[in-house]
Amino acid sequence: MRRRFAIPLIAAALAALWGAGLAFWHWQGGSSLLDRLEAPLVDLRFLVEGPRPTPGGITILAIDDETVQQVGAYPLPRTTMAQLVSSVGRMHPKAVALDILFVDPGRAEGDLALEKALSETRSVLAAAGLFERNAQQALDPLPIASDDLPTAQKLLLPIKSLASVSALGVVNIATDPSGVPRHIPLLVRSDSQIIPSFPLRTVSVATGRDPVLRADEVAIGDVATSTDGGYALALRFYGPAGTILTVSANEVLSGRADEDVFRDRIVVIGATVTGGGDAFPTPFDPVLPGVEVLATAMAHLMAGDGLVRDTRVRLVDGAMAILLPVLLVLLLAWHRGMWGFAIIVVVTAAWIGLTFAAFTRGIWLSATLPLLAALPPALLFGAAELWLDRGRADRLSLQSRTLRRFQPPSLAKRLAEDPAFLLKPVRQKAAVIFIDLSGFTGLSELLPLDETREMLRGFHALVDREAVRHQGIVASFMGDGAMILFGLPDSSPEDACRAVEACVGLCLRTEAWMADLPDAIAARIGFKIGAHYGEIIASRLGGDSHQHITAIGDTVNVASRLMEVAASHDADVALSDDLHRAAGDACSIFQSGVLEGTFPTAIRGRAGSIPIWLWRRNRSLVHSGSGGVRRSPS
C-alpha cells in the first residue's frame, strides 16, 4: 500500500521540480525556446479575437507609392519633407513624429528648411540603436529586471541642426525569431545615458507630460500602461495595415487633405512605399509597415490598452508551471489508462481556453510554459503506469511478436490493425525496384569484416530512407542489394510515379553516399537500378518464429533483370515502358535527367523482348528551346 502511494507522490514531487525549473528559467528571461513555442499560439489568439477598434488621436501620414510617384524621388527631398511638416503644423496637431532617420547632412537649403519647419511645431525625430545581433532590432528575449535595459552599442542620431529643434526617440522594435514584432523597448541604454523610445517620447511631447516609471508600468498623465521586464511594451495589434487612420502624404502636398484628420492628433510621418520602409509580419498582415507598429505602441500609451504581461502575470505562469504537472500526475495515479490521458487532454484544453479568454481581456498568459512543464511528466508517468499494468500484458505481447517480424512502418501499422493481413496471397498491381551495388563482392574480399558491415549498414539505411520518403517499402535486403515495393499495404494510382521518383532519389543519394567513401573504395564500386510495373502476388512467407512480406511473379523477375540492362548500357536506371506509361509524363523524373527510349530489349530467361527506357543523371543534358529535357525518339 505504501509503495502504491509512494510512486505517485515521488512522481508528483519530481514533476513539481521540473515545473519550478522551467518557471525559474522563464522568470530569468532565458526562455528563448519557450518564446519560439509561444509565438504561434499568441498569433492564433490574435486571430481568434479578431481586429479591434483603434483608439482615436493618431494619424499616420504615409509616404506611399502615390507620393513617391508624384514627387519623383525617394527618399523625399528635405525641402519636400519641410513642406509636409509645415503643412501639417498649420493644422494644429498635438505633435508631429517623423519615423525617418536624418543621420547624414543633405543639401544646405533642404536642411535649413526642415530645421525651420520642425522648430515651428512640437516634433519628434527618430534615432536608432545598433545592437550586438542586429542593427534594427532590440535583443530578444527581453530581461525581467526593470533596471536591466536593452543596451545599444551605438546610436544613430539625426544631424545636430535637426536634433537641436526636436525631441528624439529610439525606433527599435523587438521581434521574435519569426520576425513578428512583440515588444517596443520603451527605454534604451547607450553608454551612460538612457534614451526613451520613439512612441514614448512622442506621446510625452503630445501630452506635455513626462512619463512616470513605476514597477511594471509607465504612466503618462492619468493613463498607466503595463510593461514587461526592462520596460518593454507588449504589442496588441489592432488589425491589418490601414487599421490606424492613414493618409497619403500626397494629399497634404497637393492641398487636398482634410484638416480634421490632423487637428489635435498625433501625426506620425513614415514610409509605406513598396520596398522603401520597414515592414513586419503580424498575425493580421504579412507586411505591416513599421510606422504602423510604432503608431500601435503610441495608441497603447495613450489608451492603456496594451497587453498585460507584468510580474503578476509571470507569477501566474510560474505557479501554473508547478501546479499543473502535479495535478496531471495525481489524476493519472487516480485513474490509469486511456481515461487518464483523456483527463490530460481536457485539462490541457481548459488551460489553453483560459489563456484565450484572458487574451481577449488584454492579459498575456503563457500557454506554452505550463504545458511544457506538465505534459512531459504526465506522459512519462502515464507511460510507466501503462507499462506496469499487467492486465494489458497479453495484448501487448501479441502485438510485439507480430510487429517484430516486419520492419516497414506502414506494414507495422497495418498489421497492428489487422494481424491476419496477407495470410492469404493477394494479386494486385504494383511497382517494383531493384537496386544493387556493382563490384561490392570483390571489394568485400579485401575489406575487414567490420568495414564491410558499416558500408552495408550505410547503404541499407540510405535505401530504407528513400523508400519510406516515397511511400514504398523495402521488401528485402539481399546483401548489397534491395527490393522495394510500391503498392503495399494498399495500392494507389500514384504508385508508379512514386517508384520513378524513388529511382531518381536513389541515384542521387547513392552517388552522394559513394562520394563520401574513401577514393580507393569508391573507385571500385557502382550501382544499377531496374524498375518495372505490373501484377504481383503479395503474401507472407516464413515460419512461426519469423515472417516477412514478399512479392513474386513475372513483374519481380523483369525488374531484377533490368538491373543488368542498366549496367550493360551504362545507365543509372532501366525502367520498363509499362512503368513509364503508368507514371505519366508529369512525373518528375522526366525533368531531372536524360531519358532515352524506347528500346526493344530481351530479358534473360524470358521469351521475346519488352520496350524499355534508360535514364541517366545530368551528365550530358541536352536542353530544348524551352529549357526542358530532350528524349530520344522511339
Short mmCIF file of N, CA, C and O in Angstrom, two decimals, residues 265-377:
data_model
loop_
_atom_site.label_atom_id
_atom_site.label_comp_id
_atom_site.label_asym_id
_atom_site.label_seq_id
_atom_site.Cartn_x
_atom_site.Cartn_y
_atom_site.Cartn_z
N ARG A 265 -4.32 65.81 -32.99
CA ARG A 265 -3.94 64.40 -33.08
C ARG A 265 -2.42 64.30 -33.19
O ARG A 265 -1.74 65.25 -33.61
N ILE A 266 -1.91 63.14 -32.82
CA ILE A 266 -0.50 62.84 -33.09
C ILE A 266 -0.39 62.44 -34.55
O ILE A 266 -1.11 61.54 -35.02
N VAL A 267 0.50 63.06 -35.28
CA VAL A 267 0.72 62.75 -36.70
C VAL A 267 2.09 62.07 -36.82
O VAL A 267 3.11 62.66 -36.44
N VAL A 268 2.07 60.83 -37.30
CA VAL A 268 3.30 60.06 -37.45
C VAL A 268 3.61 59.97 -38.94
O VAL A 268 2.83 59.40 -39.72
N ILE A 269 4.73 60.53 -39.34
CA ILE A 269 5.14 60.52 -40.74
C ILE A 269 6.13 59.38 -40.94
O ILE A 269 7.14 59.29 -40.24
N GLY A 270 5.82 58.49 -41.87
CA GLY A 270 6.69 57.34 -42.11
C GLY A 270 6.49 56.78 -43.50
O GLY A 270 5.51 57.08 -44.18
N ALA A 271 7.43 55.94 -43.91
CA ALA A 271 7.42 55.38 -45.27
C ALA A 271 6.61 54.09 -45.32
O ALA A 271 6.80 53.19 -44.50
N THR A 272 5.70 54.04 -46.27
CA THR A 272 4.99 52.79 -46.59
C THR A 272 5.19 52.43 -48.05
O THR A 272 4.56 51.50 -48.54
N VAL A 273 6.04 53.17 -48.74
CA VAL A 273 6.31 52.91 -50.16
C VAL A 273 6.85 51.49 -50.33
O VAL A 273 7.59 50.97 -49.49
N THR A 274 6.46 50.85 -51.39
CA THR A 274 6.86 49.47 -51.64
C THR A 274 8.38 49.36 -51.68
O THR A 274 9.05 50.02 -52.48
N GLY A 275 8.93 48.52 -50.81
CA GLY A 275 10.38 48.30 -50.77
C GLY A 275 11.16 49.43 -50.16
O GLY A 275 12.39 49.37 -50.12
N GLY A 276 10.50 50.46 -49.63
CA GLY A 276 11.23 51.61 -49.14
C GLY A 276 11.23 51.78 -47.65
O GLY A 276 11.95 52.64 -47.14
N GLY A 277 10.43 51.02 -46.93
CA GLY A 277 10.38 51.19 -45.48
C GLY A 277 10.37 49.85 -44.78
O GLY A 277 10.21 48.81 -45.40
N ASP A 278 10.54 49.89 -43.45
CA ASP A 278 10.47 48.66 -42.68
C ASP A 278 9.07 48.09 -42.74
O ASP A 278 8.07 48.82 -42.70
N ALA A 279 8.97 46.78 -42.86
CA ALA A 279 7.68 46.09 -42.82
C ALA A 279 7.86 44.82 -42.02
O ALA A 279 8.90 44.17 -42.08
N PHE A 280 6.83 44.47 -41.25
CA PHE A 280 6.91 43.33 -40.34
C PHE A 280 5.71 42.43 -40.54
O PHE A 280 4.59 42.91 -40.78
N PRO A 281 5.91 41.11 -40.43
CA PRO A 281 4.75 40.22 -40.45
C PRO A 281 4.04 40.25 -39.10
O PRO A 281 4.69 40.29 -38.06
N THR A 282 2.73 40.25 -39.14
CA THR A 282 1.94 40.20 -37.92
C THR A 282 0.84 39.17 -38.11
O THR A 282 0.63 38.69 -39.23
N PRO A 283 0.12 38.81 -37.06
CA PRO A 283 -0.96 37.83 -37.23
C PRO A 283 -2.02 38.27 -38.23
O PRO A 283 -2.68 37.44 -38.85
N PHE A 284 -2.21 39.59 -38.40
CA PHE A 284 -3.26 40.09 -39.29
C PHE A 284 -2.76 40.44 -40.68
O PHE A 284 -3.56 40.57 -41.60
N ASP A 285 -1.47 40.66 -40.83
CA ASP A 285 -0.96 41.18 -42.09
C ASP A 285 0.49 40.74 -42.27
O ASP A 285 1.30 40.91 -41.36
N PRO A 286 0.84 40.18 -43.44
CA PRO A 286 2.23 39.75 -43.63
C PRO A 286 3.21 40.91 -43.79
O PRO A 286 4.40 40.71 -43.67
N VAL A 287 2.72 42.11 -44.10
CA VAL A 287 3.62 43.25 -44.31
C VAL A 287 3.02 44.51 -43.67
O VAL A 287 2.60 45.43 -44.35
N LEU A 288 3.01 44.54 -42.36
CA LEU A 288 2.55 45.73 -41.65
C LEU A 288 3.69 46.75 -41.63
O LEU A 288 4.81 46.43 -41.19
N PRO A 289 3.47 47.97 -42.13
CA PRO A 289 4.55 48.97 -42.13
C PRO A 289 5.08 49.23 -40.73
O PRO A 289 4.32 49.24 -39.74
N GLY A 290 6.39 49.46 -40.64
CA GLY A 290 6.99 49.73 -39.34
C GLY A 290 6.40 50.96 -38.67
O GLY A 290 6.27 51.00 -37.45
N VAL A 291 6.00 51.95 -39.47
CA VAL A 291 5.42 53.15 -38.89
C VAL A 291 4.10 52.83 -38.19
O VAL A 291 3.77 53.44 -37.16
N GLU A 292 3.35 51.83 -38.70
CA GLU A 292 2.10 51.47 -38.04
C GLU A 292 2.36 50.66 -36.77
O GLU A 292 1.56 50.72 -35.82
N VAL A 293 3.46 49.92 -36.74
CA VAL A 293 3.83 49.23 -35.50
C VAL A 293 4.11 50.26 -34.41
O VAL A 293 3.65 50.14 -33.27
N LEU A 294 4.88 51.31 -34.77
CA LEU A 294 5.18 52.35 -33.78
C LEU A 294 3.92 53.11 -33.38
O LEU A 294 3.74 53.47 -32.21
N ALA A 295 3.03 53.35 -34.35
CA ALA A 295 1.78 54.04 -34.03
C ALA A 295 0.91 53.18 -33.11
O ALA A 295 0.19 53.70 -32.25
N THR A 296 0.98 51.87 -33.27
CA THR A 296 0.25 50.97 -32.37
C THR A 296 0.74 51.14 -30.94
O THR A 296 -0.07 51.20 -29.99
N ALA A 297 2.06 51.23 -30.77
CA ALA A 297 2.60 51.44 -29.43
C ALA A 297 2.16 52.78 -28.86
O ALA A 297 1.85 52.90 -27.66
N MET A 298 2.12 53.81 -29.70
CA MET A 298 1.64 55.12 -29.23
C MET A 298 0.20 55.03 -28.76
O MET A 298 -0.19 55.62 -27.73
N ALA A 299 -0.63 54.30 -29.52
CA ALA A 299 -2.03 54.14 -29.13
C ALA A 299 -2.14 53.45 -27.78
O ALA A 299 -2.99 53.81 -26.95
N HIS A 300 -1.30 52.44 -27.54
CA HIS A 300 -1.30 51.77 -26.23
C HIS A 300 -0.98 52.76 -25.11
O HIS A 300 -1.61 52.73 -24.04
N LEU A 301 0.02 53.61 -25.33
CA LEU A 301 0.43 54.55 -24.29
C LEU A 301 -0.63 55.61 -24.04
O LEU A 301 -0.76 56.14 -22.93
N MET A 302 -1.41 55.93 -25.08
CA MET A 302 -2.47 56.93 -24.91
C MET A 302 -3.72 56.34 -24.27
O MET A 302 -4.40 57.00 -23.49
N ALA A 303 -4.03 55.06 -24.60
CA ALA A 303 -5.27 54.46 -24.12
C ALA A 303 -5.05 53.44 -23.00
O ALA A 303 -6.01 53.02 -22.35
N GLY A 304 -3.80 53.00 -22.80
CA GLY A 304 -3.52 52.00 -21.77
C GLY A 304 -4.10 50.64 -22.10
O GLY A 304 -4.44 49.87 -21.19
N ASP A 305 -4.21 50.31 -23.40
CA ASP A 305 -4.86 49.06 -23.80
C ASP A 305 -3.89 48.04 -24.36
O ASP A 305 -4.29 47.16 -25.12
N GLY A 306 -2.61 48.14 -24.03
CA GLY A 306 -1.66 47.15 -24.49
C GLY A 306 -1.83 45.83 -23.75
O GLY A 306 -2.64 45.70 -22.83
N LEU A 307 -1.06 44.84 -24.16
CA LEU A 307 -1.11 43.54 -23.48
C LEU A 307 -0.47 43.64 -22.11
O LEU A 307 0.57 44.30 -21.94
N VAL A 308 -1.07 42.98 -21.15
CA VAL A 308 -0.53 42.96 -19.78
C VAL A 308 0.30 41.68 -19.64
O VAL A 308 -0.22 40.56 -19.70
N ARG A 309 1.60 41.86 -19.49
CA ARG A 309 2.49 40.73 -19.21
C ARG A 309 3.55 41.21 -18.22
O ARG A 309 4.73 41.34 -18.53
N ASP A 310 3.08 41.45 -17.02
CA ASP A 310 3.95 42.02 -16.00
C ASP A 310 4.36 40.95 -15.00
O ASP A 310 4.18 39.74 -15.23
N THR A 311 4.89 41.39 -13.87
CA THR A 311 5.37 40.45 -12.85
C THR A 311 4.25 39.53 -12.35
O THR A 311 4.45 38.33 -12.16
N ARG A 312 3.07 40.09 -12.16
CA ARG A 312 1.95 39.28 -11.64
C ARG A 312 1.56 38.19 -12.65
O ARG A 312 1.29 37.05 -12.26
N VAL A 313 1.53 38.55 -13.91
CA VAL A 313 1.18 37.57 -14.94
C VAL A 313 2.23 36.47 -14.99
O VAL A 313 1.91 35.28 -15.09
N ARG A 314 3.49 36.84 -14.90
CA ARG A 314 4.55 35.84 -14.93
C ARG A 314 4.52 34.97 -13.68
O ARG A 314 4.91 33.79 -13.73
N LEU A 315 4.10 35.53 -12.57
CA LEU A 315 3.93 34.72 -11.37
C LEU A 315 2.84 33.67 -11.55
O LEU A 315 2.97 32.52 -11.13
N VAL A 316 1.74 34.06 -12.20
CA VAL A 316 0.68 33.10 -12.51
C VAL A 316 1.22 32.01 -13.44
O VAL A 316 0.94 30.82 -13.23
N ASP A 317 1.98 32.42 -14.45
CA ASP A 317 2.59 31.43 -15.35
C ASP A 317 3.44 30.44 -14.56
O ASP A 317 3.37 29.22 -14.76
N GLY A 318 4.29 30.97 -13.67
CA GLY A 318 5.18 30.11 -12.89
C GLY A 318 4.42 29.20 -11.96
O GLY A 318 4.77 28.01 -11.81
N ALA A 319 3.36 29.73 -11.31
CA ALA A 319 2.57 28.89 -10.40
C ALA A 319 1.89 27.76 -11.15
O ALA A 319 1.86 26.61 -10.69
N MET A 320 1.36 28.07 -12.33
CA MET A 320 0.72 27.02 -13.13
C MET A 320 1.74 26.00 -13.62
O MET A 320 1.42 24.82 -13.77
N ALA A 321 2.97 26.46 -13.89
CA ALA A 321 4.02 25.53 -14.32
C ALA A 321 4.37 24.53 -13.23
O ALA A 321 4.88 23.45 -13.52
N ILE A 322 4.09 24.87 -11.98
CA ILE A 322 4.34 23.93 -10.86
C ILE A 322 3.09 23.11 -10.55
O ILE A 322 3.14 21.90 -10.36
N LEU A 323 1.93 23.78 -10.52
CA LEU A 323 0.70 23.09 -10.10
C LEU A 323 0.16 22.15 -11.18
O LEU A 323 -0.33 21.06 -10.86
N LEU A 324 0.23 22.55 -12.44
CA LEU A 324 -0.38 21.74 -13.49
C LEU A 324 0.27 20.37 -13.63
O LEU A 324 -0.44 19.36 -13.72
N PRO A 325 1.61 20.24 -13.65
CA PRO A 325 2.19 18.89 -13.73
C PRO A 325 1.85 18.02 -12.52
O PRO A 325 1.63 16.82 -12.66
N VAL A 326 1.81 18.64 -11.31
CA VAL A 326 1.44 17.87 -10.11
C VAL A 326 0.01 17.37 -10.25
O VAL A 326 -0.30 16.19 -9.97
N LEU A 327 -0.89 18.24 -10.71
CA LEU A 327 -2.29 17.86 -10.87
C LEU A 327 -2.45 16.71 -11.87
O LEU A 327 -3.16 15.73 -11.61
N LEU A 328 -1.77 16.80 -13.01
CA LEU A 328 -1.92 15.76 -14.03
C LEU A 328 -1.35 14.42 -13.55
O LEU A 328 -1.94 13.36 -13.80
N VAL A 329 -0.23 14.45 -12.86
CA VAL A 329 0.36 13.20 -12.35
C VAL A 329 -0.59 12.55 -11.34
O VAL A 329 -0.82 11.33 -11.38
N LEU A 330 -1.16 13.34 -10.43
CA LEU A 330 -2.07 12.78 -9.44
C LEU A 330 -3.36 12.27 -10.08
O LEU A 330 -3.91 11.25 -9.66
N LEU A 331 -3.84 12.96 -11.12
CA LEU A 331 -5.03 12.48 -11.82
C LEU A 331 -4.76 11.14 -12.50
O LEU A 331 -5.60 10.24 -12.50
N LEU A 332 -3.57 11.01 -13.10
CA LEU A 332 -3.22 9.74 -13.74
C LEU A 332 -3.07 8.62 -12.71
O LEU A 332 -3.42 7.47 -12.98
N ALA A 333 -2.53 8.96 -11.55
CA ALA A 333 -2.40 7.95 -10.50
C ALA A 333 -3.78 7.50 -10.02
O ALA A 333 -3.99 6.33 -9.66
N TRP A 334 -4.72 8.42 -10.03
CA TRP A 334 -6.08 8.09 -9.59
C TRP A 334 -6.83 7.28 -10.64
O TRP A 334 -7.59 6.38 -10.31
N HIS A 335 -6.60 7.61 -11.93
CA HIS A 335 -7.34 6.93 -12.99
C HIS A 335 -6.37 6.60 -14.13
O HIS A 335 -6.01 7.46 -14.92
N ARG A 336 -5.96 5.35 -14.18
CA ARG A 336 -4.99 4.93 -15.19
C ARG A 336 -5.65 4.73 -16.55
O ARG A 336 -6.84 4.78 -16.70
N GLY A 337 -4.79 4.41 -17.50
CA GLY A 337 -5.28 4.01 -18.82
C GLY A 337 -5.67 5.19 -19.68
O GLY A 337 -5.30 6.35 -19.45
N MET A 338 -6.47 4.90 -20.69
CA MET A 338 -6.85 5.91 -21.67
C MET A 338 -7.67 7.02 -21.04
O MET A 338 -7.63 8.17 -21.49
N TRP A 339 -8.43 6.69 -20.00
CA TRP A 339 -9.19 7.73 -19.34
C TRP A 339 -8.27 8.76 -18.70
O TRP A 339 -8.58 9.95 -18.66
N GLY A 340 -7.14 8.30 -18.20
CA GLY A 340 -6.18 9.24 -17.62
C GLY A 340 -5.65 10.20 -18.66
O GLY A 340 -5.54 11.40 -18.42
N PHE A 341 -5.32 9.66 -19.84
CA PHE A 341 -4.84 10.54 -20.90
C PHE A 341 -5.96 11.45 -21.40
O PHE A 341 -5.72 12.59 -21.82
N ALA A 342 -7.20 10.98 -21.37
CA ALA A 342 -8.32 11.84 -21.74
C ALA A 342 -8.44 13.02 -20.77
O ALA A 342 -8.74 14.15 -21.18
N ILE A 343 -8.17 12.74 -19.49
CA ILE A 343 -8.20 13.82 -18.50
C ILE A 343 -7.11 14.85 -18.81
O ILE A 343 -7.33 16.06 -18.69
N ILE A 344 -5.93 14.36 -19.22
CA ILE A 344 -4.85 15.27 -19.60
C ILE A 344 -5.31 16.19 -20.73
O ILE A 344 -5.07 17.40 -20.71
N VAL A 345 -5.97 15.61 -21.72
CA VAL A 345 -6.45 16.41 -22.85
C VAL A 345 -7.44 17.46 -22.39
O VAL A 345 -7.38 18.63 -22.81
N VAL A 346 -8.35 17.07 -21.50
CA VAL A 346 -9.36 18.02 -21.02
C VAL A 346 -8.70 19.16 -20.23
O VAL A 346 -9.02 20.34 -20.43
N VAL A 347 -7.78 18.81 -19.33
CA VAL A 347 -7.12 19.84 -18.52
C VAL A 347 -6.29 20.76 -19.41
O VAL A 347 -6.27 21.99 -19.24
N THR A 348 -5.58 20.16 -20.38
CA THR A 348 -4.78 20.96 -21.31
C THR A 348 -5.66 21.93 -22.10
O THR A 348 -5.34 23.11 -22.24
N ALA A 349 -6.77 21.40 -22.61
CA ALA A 349 -7.69 22.26 -23.36
C ALA A 349 -8.26 23.36 -22.49
O ALA A 349 -8.45 24.50 -22.94
N ALA A 350 -8.53 23.04 -21.23
CA ALA A 350 -9.06 24.05 -20.31
C ALA A 350 -8.06 25.18 -20.10
O ALA A 350 -8.44 26.36 -20.09
N TRP A 351 -6.76 24.83 -19.93
CA TRP A 351 -5.76 25.87 -19.73
C TRP A 351 -5.62 26.73 -21.00
O TRP A 351 -5.55 27.97 -20.92
N ILE A 352 -5.58 26.08 -22.16
CA ILE A 352 -5.47 26.85 -23.40
C ILE A 352 -6.69 27.75 -23.56
O ILE A 352 -6.57 28.92 -23.95
N GLY A 353 -7.88 27.22 -23.23
CA GLY A 353 -9.07 28.06 -23.30
C GLY A 353 -8.99 29.25 -22.36
O GLY A 353 -9.43 30.36 -22.71
N LEU A 354 -8.43 29.04 -21.16
CA LEU A 354 -8.28 30.13 -20.22
C LEU A 354 -7.34 31.20 -20.75
O LEU A 354 -7.60 32.40 -20.61
N THR A 355 -6.25 30.77 -21.40
CA THR A 355 -5.32 31.77 -21.96
C THR A 355 -5.99 32.56 -23.08
O THR A 355 -5.72 33.76 -23.23
N PHE A 356 -6.85 31.91 -23.86
CA PHE A 356 -7.57 32.62 -24.92
C PHE A 356 -8.55 33.63 -24.31
O PHE A 356 -8.66 34.76 -24.78
N ALA A 357 -9.26 33.21 -23.27
CA ALA A 357 -10.22 34.11 -22.62
C ALA A 357 -9.50 35.30 -22.00
O ALA A 357 -9.96 36.45 -22.12
N ALA A 358 -8.36 35.04 -21.36
CA ALA A 358 -7.60 36.14 -20.74
C ALA A 358 -7.07 37.09 -21.81
O ALA A 358 -7.00 38.31 -21.60
N PHE A 359 -6.70 36.54 -22.97
CA PHE A 359 -6.14 37.37 -24.03
C PHE A 359 -7.15 38.39 -24.52
O PHE A 359 -6.79 39.52 -24.87
N THR A 360 -8.42 37.98 -24.59
CA THR A 360 -9.45 38.93 -25.02
C THR A 360 -9.59 40.07 -24.03
O THR A 360 -10.12 41.13 -24.38
N ARG A 361 -9.12 39.87 -22.80
CA ARG A 361 -9.12 40.92 -21.78
C ARG A 361 -7.79 41.67 -21.76
O ARG A 361 -7.55 42.50 -20.87
N GLY A 362 -6.90 41.34 -22.68
CA GLY A 362 -5.62 42.01 -22.75
C GLY A 362 -4.56 41.44 -21.83
O GLY A 362 -3.54 42.09 -21.59
N ILE A 363 -4.77 40.23 -21.32
CA ILE A 363 -3.80 39.60 -20.41
C ILE A 363 -3.10 38.48 -21.15
O ILE A 363 -3.74 37.54 -21.65
N TRP A 364 -1.78 38.54 -21.24
CA TRP A 364 -0.99 37.58 -21.98
C TRP A 364 -0.45 36.52 -21.03
O TRP A 364 0.65 36.62 -20.51
N LEU A 365 -1.26 35.48 -20.81
CA LEU A 365 -0.78 34.32 -20.05
C LEU A 365 -0.03 33.38 -20.99
O LEU A 365 -0.42 33.22 -22.15
N SER A 366 1.01 32.78 -20.50
CA SER A 366 1.78 31.85 -21.32
C SER A 366 1.03 30.52 -21.44
O SER A 366 0.72 29.88 -20.44
N ALA A 367 0.73 30.13 -22.67
CA ALA A 367 0.14 28.81 -22.89
C ALA A 367 1.22 27.74 -22.91
O ALA A 367 0.99 26.59 -22.53
N THR A 368 2.41 28.12 -23.34
CA THR A 368 3.48 27.14 -23.56
C THR A 368 4.12 26.68 -22.26
O THR A 368 4.37 25.49 -22.07
N LEU A 369 4.44 27.61 -21.38
CA LEU A 369 5.20 27.26 -20.16
C LEU A 369 4.49 26.20 -19.32
O LEU A 369 5.09 25.15 -19.02
N PRO A 370 3.22 26.38 -18.90
CA PRO A 370 2.58 25.33 -18.10
C PRO A 370 2.45 24.01 -18.86
O PRO A 370 2.59 22.94 -18.27
N LEU A 371 2.17 24.08 -20.17
CA LEU A 371 2.02 22.83 -20.93
C LEU A 371 3.35 22.11 -21.07
O LEU A 371 3.42 20.88 -20.96
N LEU A 372 4.42 22.86 -21.34
CA LEU A 372 5.74 22.23 -21.43
C LEU A 372 6.17 21.67 -20.08
O LEU A 372 6.89 20.67 -20.02
N ALA A 373 5.72 22.31 -19.01
CA ALA A 373 6.04 21.79 -17.68
C ALA A 373 5.20 20.56 -17.34
O ALA A 373 5.67 19.65 -16.66
N ALA A 374 3.95 20.52 -17.84
CA ALA A 374 3.03 19.46 -17.41
C ALA A 374 3.06 18.22 -18.29
O ALA A 374 2.98 17.09 -17.78
N LEU A 375 3.13 18.40 -19.60
CA LEU A 375 2.94 17.25 -20.49
C LEU A 375 4.06 16.20 -20.39
O LEU A 375 3.76 15.01 -20.31
N PRO A 376 5.35 16.58 -20.41
CA PRO A 376 6.37 15.52 -20.31
C PRO A 376 6.26 14.67 -19.04
O PRO A 376 6.26 13.43 -19.13
N PRO A 377 6.14 15.27 -17.84
CA PRO A 377 5.98 14.40 -16.65
C PRO A 377 4.71 13.55 -16.71
O PRO A 377 4.73 12.37 -16.33
#
